[in-house]
Structures are given as C-alpha cells and as structure tokens.
mmCIF file of C-alpha atoms in Angstrom:
data_model
loop_
_atom_site.group_PDB
_atom_site.id
_atom_site.type_symbol
_atom_site.label_atom_id
_atom_site.label_comp_id
_atom_site.label_asym_id
_atom_site.label_seq_id
_atom_site.Cartn_x
_atom_site.Cartn_y
_atom_site.Cartn_z
ATOM 1 C CA TYR A 1 40.944 100.775 -23.474
ATOM 2 C CA THR A 2 37.293 100.427 -22.604
ATOM 3 C CA THR A 3 35.354 97.470 -23.927
ATOM 4 C CA LEU A 4 31.671 97.845 -24.603
ATOM 5 C CA PHE A 5 29.654 94.654 -24.404
ATOM 6 C CA ARG A 6 26.297 95.688 -25.804
ATOM 7 C CA SER A 7 23.010 94.022 -26.676
ATOM 8 C CA PRO A 8 20.577 95.451 -29.266
ATOM 9 C CA HIS A 9 17.975 97.929 -27.997
ATOM 10 C CA LYS A 10 19.835 98.361 -24.706
ATOM 11 C CA GLY A 11 21.575 101.670 -24.217
ATOM 12 C CA SER A 12 22.325 102.787 -27.767
ATOM 13 C CA ALA A 13 20.995 106.295 -27.119
ATOM 14 C CA VAL A 14 23.088 106.586 -23.947
ATOM 15 C CA LEU A 15 26.182 105.476 -25.844
ATOM 16 C CA GLN A 16 25.665 107.868 -28.720
ATOM 17 C CA GLN A 17 25.252 110.820 -26.360
ATOM 18 C CA MET A 18 28.464 110.199 -24.462
ATOM 19 C CA LEU A 19 30.540 108.819 -27.341
ATOM 20 C CA PRO A 20 32.390 112.073 -28.207
ATOM 21 C CA LYS A 21 33.617 112.414 -24.621
ATOM 22 C CA LEU A 22 34.582 108.736 -24.341
ATOM 23 C CA LEU A 23 36.651 108.794 -27.517
ATOM 24 C CA GLU A 24 38.846 111.479 -25.986
ATOM 25 C CA PHE A 25 40.428 108.871 -23.714
ATOM 26 C CA ALA A 26 39.072 105.402 -24.572
ATOM 27 C CA GLU A 27 39.027 102.874 -27.372
ATOM 28 C CA LEU A 28 35.664 101.162 -27.721
ATOM 29 C CA PHE A 29 34.789 97.661 -28.885
ATOM 30 C CA LEU A 30 31.157 96.879 -29.678
ATOM 31 C CA VAL A 31 30.843 93.117 -29.291
ATOM 32 C CA GLY A 32 27.757 91.318 -30.553
ATOM 33 C CA CYS A 33 25.632 94.333 -31.529
ATOM 34 C CA GLY A 34 24.526 92.889 -34.877
ATOM 35 C CA ALA A 35 24.616 94.395 -38.362
ATOM 36 C CA GLU A 36 21.527 96.583 -37.955
ATOM 37 C CA TYR A 37 22.579 98.246 -34.717
ATOM 38 C CA SER A 38 26.247 98.632 -35.577
ATOM 39 C CA ALA A 39 25.574 100.875 -38.601
ATOM 40 C CA PRO A 40 25.975 104.225 -36.763
ATOM 41 C CA PHE A 41 29.393 103.143 -35.427
ATOM 42 C CA GLU A 42 30.926 101.451 -38.484
ATOM 43 C CA GLY A 43 34.159 103.109 -39.601
ATOM 44 C CA MET A 44 34.245 105.524 -36.663
ATOM 45 C CA PRO A 45 37.819 106.217 -35.448
ATOM 46 C CA GLY A 46 38.425 104.649 -32.060
ATOM 47 C CA VAL A 47 35.517 102.194 -32.403
ATOM 48 C CA THR A 48 35.850 98.536 -33.402
ATOM 49 C CA VAL A 49 32.684 96.608 -34.224
ATOM 50 C CA VAL A 50 32.317 92.851 -33.803
ATOM 51 C CA ARG A 51 28.859 92.293 -35.254
ATOM 52 C CA GLN A 52 28.375 88.647 -34.370
ATOM 53 C CA TYR A 53 30.274 85.796 -32.802
ATOM 54 C CA GLN A 54 29.867 82.191 -31.801
ATOM 55 C CA ARG A 55 29.322 81.791 -28.085
ATOM 56 C CA THR A 56 32.302 79.471 -27.825
ATOM 57 C CA ASP A 57 34.522 82.196 -29.329
ATOM 58 C CA LEU A 58 33.668 84.921 -26.819
ATOM 59 C CA GLY A 59 36.512 84.121 -24.430
ATOM 60 C CA GLU A 60 39.075 84.274 -27.229
ATOM 61 C CA ILE A 61 37.609 87.537 -28.572
ATOM 62 C CA LEU A 62 37.832 89.245 -25.196
ATOM 63 C CA LYS A 63 41.288 87.824 -24.590
ATOM 64 C CA ARG A 64 42.427 89.352 -27.875
ATOM 65 C CA ILE A 65 40.888 92.717 -27.000
ATOM 66 C CA GLY A 66 42.243 92.727 -23.454
ATOM 67 C CA PRO A 67 39.564 95.023 -21.995
ATOM 68 C CA HIS A 68 39.959 97.055 -18.835
ATOM 69 C CA VAL A 69 36.208 97.569 -18.446
ATOM 70 C CA GLY A 70 33.013 95.938 -19.672
ATOM 71 C CA LEU A 71 30.261 98.488 -20.212
ATOM 72 C CA LEU A 72 26.586 97.489 -19.906
ATOM 73 C CA LEU A 73 24.204 100.348 -20.678
ATOM 74 C CA SER A 74 20.737 98.813 -20.502
ATOM 75 C CA VAL A 75 18.005 101.316 -19.710
ATOM 76 C CA VAL A 76 15.370 98.593 -19.260
ATOM 77 C CA PRO A 77 15.440 96.119 -16.341
ATOM 78 C CA GLU A 78 17.064 92.771 -17.048
ATOM 79 C CA THR A 79 16.087 89.686 -15.085
ATOM 80 C CA PHE A 80 19.548 88.084 -15.145
ATOM 81 C CA SER A 81 21.894 89.265 -17.944
ATOM 82 C CA PHE A 82 24.092 86.582 -19.432
ATOM 83 C CA ALA A 83 26.449 89.311 -20.650
ATOM 84 C CA LEU A 84 27.104 90.358 -17.059
ATOM 85 C CA GLN A 85 27.602 86.753 -15.993
ATOM 86 C CA GLU A 86 30.157 86.137 -18.741
ATOM 87 C CA LEU A 87 32.112 89.278 -17.920
ATOM 88 C CA LEU A 88 32.213 88.414 -14.222
ATOM 89 C CA GLU A 89 33.370 84.865 -14.951
ATOM 90 C CA LEU A 90 36.169 86.313 -17.093
ATOM 91 C CA ALA A 91 37.129 88.665 -14.218
ATOM 92 C CA ILE A 92 36.477 91.787 -16.297
ATOM 93 C CA PRO A 93 35.328 94.743 -14.137
ATOM 94 C CA VAL A 94 32.012 96.159 -15.295
ATOM 95 C CA VAL A 95 30.365 99.559 -15.319
ATOM 96 C CA CYS A 96 26.591 99.033 -15.351
ATOM 97 C CA THR A 97 23.466 101.103 -15.193
ATOM 98 C CA ARG A 98 21.703 100.862 -11.851
ATOM 99 C CA VAL A 99 18.614 99.068 -13.180
ATOM 100 C CA GLY A 100 17.149 95.571 -12.925
ATOM 101 C CA SER A 101 19.443 92.691 -12.097
ATOM 102 C CA PHE A 102 22.537 94.880 -12.476
ATOM 103 C CA ALA A 103 21.643 96.656 -9.243
ATOM 104 C CA ASP A 104 20.855 93.308 -7.573
ATOM 105 C CA ARG A 105 24.040 91.522 -8.631
ATOM 106 C CA ILE A 106 26.715 94.229 -8.527
ATOM 107 C CA GLU A 107 28.063 95.688 -5.289
ATOM 108 C CA ASP A 108 29.300 99.127 -6.248
ATOM 109 C CA GLY A 109 33.042 99.438 -5.796
ATOM 110 C CA VAL A 110 33.432 95.767 -4.808
ATOM 111 C CA THR A 111 32.376 93.608 -7.770
ATOM 112 C CA GLY A 112 31.877 96.415 -10.301
ATOM 113 C CA PHE A 113 30.498 99.921 -10.658
ATOM 114 C CA LEU A 114 26.920 101.181 -10.821
ATOM 115 C CA CYS A 115 25.738 104.430 -12.377
ATOM 116 C CA ALA A 116 22.415 106.043 -13.091
ATOM 117 C CA PRO A 117 21.448 105.539 -16.758
ATOM 118 C CA GLU A 118 22.650 109.068 -17.505
ATOM 119 C CA PRO A 119 25.347 109.644 -20.169
ATOM 120 C CA SER A 120 27.162 112.343 -18.194
ATOM 121 C CA GLU A 121 27.411 110.271 -14.993
ATOM 122 C CA ILE A 122 28.665 107.176 -16.831
ATOM 123 C CA ALA A 123 31.227 109.176 -18.814
ATOM 124 C CA GLU A 124 32.529 110.829 -15.646
ATOM 125 C CA ARG A 125 32.873 107.471 -13.908
ATOM 126 C CA LEU A 126 34.815 106.042 -16.855
ATOM 127 C CA LEU A 127 37.086 109.082 -16.994
ATOM 128 C CA SER A 128 37.775 108.724 -13.275
ATOM 129 C CA LEU A 129 38.673 105.045 -13.718
ATOM 130 C CA HIS A 130 40.905 105.944 -16.661
ATOM 131 C CA LYS A 131 42.860 108.443 -14.569
ATOM 132 C CA ASP A 132 43.223 106.132 -11.573
ATOM 133 C CA ARG A 133 43.060 102.405 -12.343
ATOM 134 C CA THR A 134 43.623 101.240 -8.770
ATOM 135 C CA ALA A 135 39.962 100.298 -8.322
ATOM 136 C CA LEU A 136 39.933 98.390 -11.618
ATOM 137 C CA ALA A 137 42.964 96.349 -10.571
ATOM 138 C CA ARG A 138 41.431 95.623 -7.164
ATOM 139 C CA ILE A 139 38.128 94.411 -8.615
ATOM 140 C CA HIS A 140 39.883 92.349 -11.292
ATOM 141 C CA ALA A 141 41.931 90.601 -8.588
ATOM 142 C CA TYR A 142 38.812 90.030 -6.487
ATOM 143 C CA LEU A 143 36.842 88.519 -9.386
ATOM 144 C CA ARG A 144 39.698 86.173 -10.271
ATOM 145 C CA VAL A 145 39.497 84.433 -6.884
ATOM 146 C CA THR A 146 35.726 84.698 -6.388
ATOM 147 C CA ARG A 147 33.556 81.764 -7.380
ATOM 148 C CA GLN A 148 30.600 82.914 -9.455
ATOM 149 C CA ARG A 149 27.208 81.446 -8.680
ATOM 150 C CA SER A 150 26.131 78.791 -11.148
ATOM 151 C CA LEU A 151 22.763 77.888 -12.620
ATOM 152 C CA LEU A 152 22.650 74.936 -10.205
ATOM 153 C CA ASP A 153 23.117 77.314 -7.251
ATOM 154 C CA MET A 154 20.128 79.338 -8.413
ATOM 155 C CA LEU A 155 17.973 76.228 -8.901
ATOM 156 C CA ASN A 156 18.852 75.002 -5.412
ATOM 157 C CA ASP A 157 17.737 78.352 -3.980
ATOM 158 C CA TYR A 158 14.372 78.007 -5.711
ATOM 159 C CA ARG A 159 13.998 74.428 -4.490
ATOM 160 C CA ALA A 160 14.642 75.520 -0.905
ATOM 161 C CA LEU A 161 12.054 78.304 -1.170
ATOM 162 C CA ALA A 162 9.415 76.129 -2.819
ATOM 163 C CA ALA A 163 10.084 73.051 -0.625
ATOM 164 C CA LEU A 164 8.966 70.759 -3.447
ATOM 165 C CA PRO A 165 9.214 66.967 -3.113
ATOM 166 C CA GLU A 166 12.229 65.370 -4.765
ATOM 167 C CA PHE A 167 11.671 62.946 -7.629
ATOM 168 C CA SER A 168 14.209 60.605 -9.143
ATOM 169 C CA GLY A 169 14.802 60.887 -12.879
ATOM 170 C CA ARG A 170 13.213 57.460 -13.310
ATOM 171 C CA ALA A 171 10.064 58.505 -11.454
ATOM 172 C CA TYR A 172 9.810 61.902 -13.111
ATOM 173 C CA PHE A 173 10.025 60.525 -16.659
ATOM 174 C CA ALA A 174 8.021 57.338 -16.038
ATOM 175 C CA PRO A 175 4.931 56.837 -18.256
ATOM 176 C CA ARG A 176 1.724 58.112 -16.770
ATOM 177 C CA VAL A 177 -0.498 55.468 -15.194
ATOM 178 C CA GLN A 178 -4.247 55.924 -15.391
ATOM 179 C CA SER A 179 -5.656 56.322 -11.891
ATOM 180 C CA PRO A 180 -8.694 54.206 -11.014
ATOM 181 C CA PRO A 181 -11.966 56.125 -11.224
ATOM 182 C CA ALA A 182 -12.997 57.793 -8.009
ATOM 183 C CA VAL A 183 -15.949 56.215 -6.221
ATOM 184 C CA ALA A 184 -18.714 58.754 -5.667
ATOM 185 C CA PRO A 185 -20.067 58.775 -2.095
ATOM 186 C CA ALA A 186 -23.696 57.786 -1.572
ATOM 187 C CA ARG A 187 -26.165 60.405 -0.370
ATOM 188 C CA CYS A 188 -28.777 59.742 2.258
ATOM 189 C CA GLN A 189 -31.584 62.205 3.012
ATOM 190 C CA ILE A 190 -34.011 61.777 5.925
ATOM 191 C CA TYR A 191 -37.404 63.554 6.035
ATOM 192 C CA TRP A 192 -39.747 64.116 8.906
ATOM 193 C CA ARG A 193 -43.187 65.664 9.156
ATOM 194 C CA VAL A 194 -45.946 66.606 11.521
ATOM 195 C CA LYS A 195 -48.927 64.259 11.408
ATOM 196 C CA GLU A 196 -51.148 64.904 8.425
ATOM 197 C CA ALA A 197 -48.520 67.265 6.900
ATOM 198 C CA SER A 198 -46.519 66.512 3.740
ATOM 199 C CA PHE A 199 -42.787 65.898 3.427
ATOM 200 C CA ASP A 200 -40.665 68.861 2.261
ATOM 201 C CA GLU A 201 -37.000 69.929 1.968
ATOM 202 C CA MET A 202 -37.271 72.298 4.900
ATOM 203 C CA HIS A 203 -37.909 69.338 7.197
ATOM 204 C CA SER A 204 -35.080 67.049 6.137
ATOM 205 C CA SER A 205 -31.410 66.355 6.683
ATOM 206 C CA ALA A 206 -28.857 64.937 4.194
ATOM 207 C CA ASP A 207 -25.408 63.384 4.593
ATOM 208 C CA TYR A 208 -22.881 61.417 2.533
ATOM 209 C CA PHE A 209 -21.219 58.086 3.251
ATOM 210 C CA ALA A 210 -18.739 55.813 1.492
ATOM 211 C CA THR A 211 -20.428 53.114 -0.560
ATOM 212 C CA ASP A 212 -17.928 50.428 0.495
ATOM 213 C CA ALA A 213 -18.799 50.716 4.193
ATOM 214 C CA ALA A 214 -19.894 47.441 5.759
ATOM 215 C CA GLU A 215 -23.058 48.837 7.273
ATOM 216 C CA HIS A 216 -24.805 52.121 7.823
ATOM 217 C CA SER A 217 -27.240 53.234 10.416
#
C-alpha cells in the first residue's frame, strides 16, 4: 500500500499523470485533499479519499490505513511543510519532490526519498520500493528512534542567530511607560569679521551643547 498525503494545489497534475502506473501495484489514500480537489479521484478503484479530518484524528486515520509510504508531490517550494513533519513524527517513510523545504529536510535514502517533480521518476522510485522494501523498513526503524526537531528548537536557532536580548514575560507584557521628552541641545554660533566688514555665514562657526551643563565657555 502507498499512502498519499496531499494538499490542494500541490502535485495534482503529477499524480494524475502517474496514477495508471501506480494503480498497477499500489493502493492510494488521498488524505485531506478537500471536496473540490478530490472530485477526479472519487469512486476510482484502488483509491480511497478522505476529504477532511480533524487534526487530532490524523494519527488514528494513518494508524487505520497502515501506510508503507507517505507521498508528497508539491511542485512549488514549501517553507516548512507540516504534512512532512507529521509523517516524520509518525515514523512513516516519505517520497518527496526535490523542491523547497523537502530538499532541505530530507536526506535521500536516510530519512526519506527525494525525486525530481517528474511523474515517471516518482513512479519508478515507488515501484522499486514496492519490489524491495528493505529501504522502507530501515528508514521506518531509523525514524522511530530519531527525535524530530520541535518548534522550540527552531526558535532557539533563530535566537542564537539574532542574538536578541532576553526579556522576562513580566517585562515583555508590562504596560508601556511614556518616556520623558528629550531635551534639545542648545546651539551656539560665533561670527567674526574683518574691520569695517559685515558679519556673514561664511565667517562663522557653530556647535551644540547640553542645556543642563553648569557652565560654557
């Protein structure tokens, strides 16, 4: 069985092109593709559609399906992919397109499998995994004992890069206090002239000084 975990607008054309070949050896489950995007697959032999689900039910749904592979076919770059994160946390090996965060987060042959977003290449990779499931078993075992990075891990990385000051919750959420108005510095300009000539800007010098100074010279 091959499980397809698919988001709307992400890989439907790729799936439709390789579907006839996949159905020769795999059973597909479209999980969370919505009513609009599931229409072409409804009632198709070998394809089960789960239009929508509650997030808290996802683990039970995938447990009931018992997938060998999670298939992510996005042809546009994703910045993170919650679908990938959930599959990894559930120790389900994934076959992903080599785009966006998939290529950043998956080590081919170690934590999953990467393919070009080409129907023929993806179908061949799935057929190969169907014939020899040794790699699937190895990756499943690896994911089961590998701690997945959390949101807190990611935030700590950003904090280290940005080197921002730390604020306590009390300080961060404290009411704003109006700062006292800034005191403008005083300006002093000195002129000089040749005897019988007039004062002008070209023969002057200006500087600023704090108005609370005790004395100025």
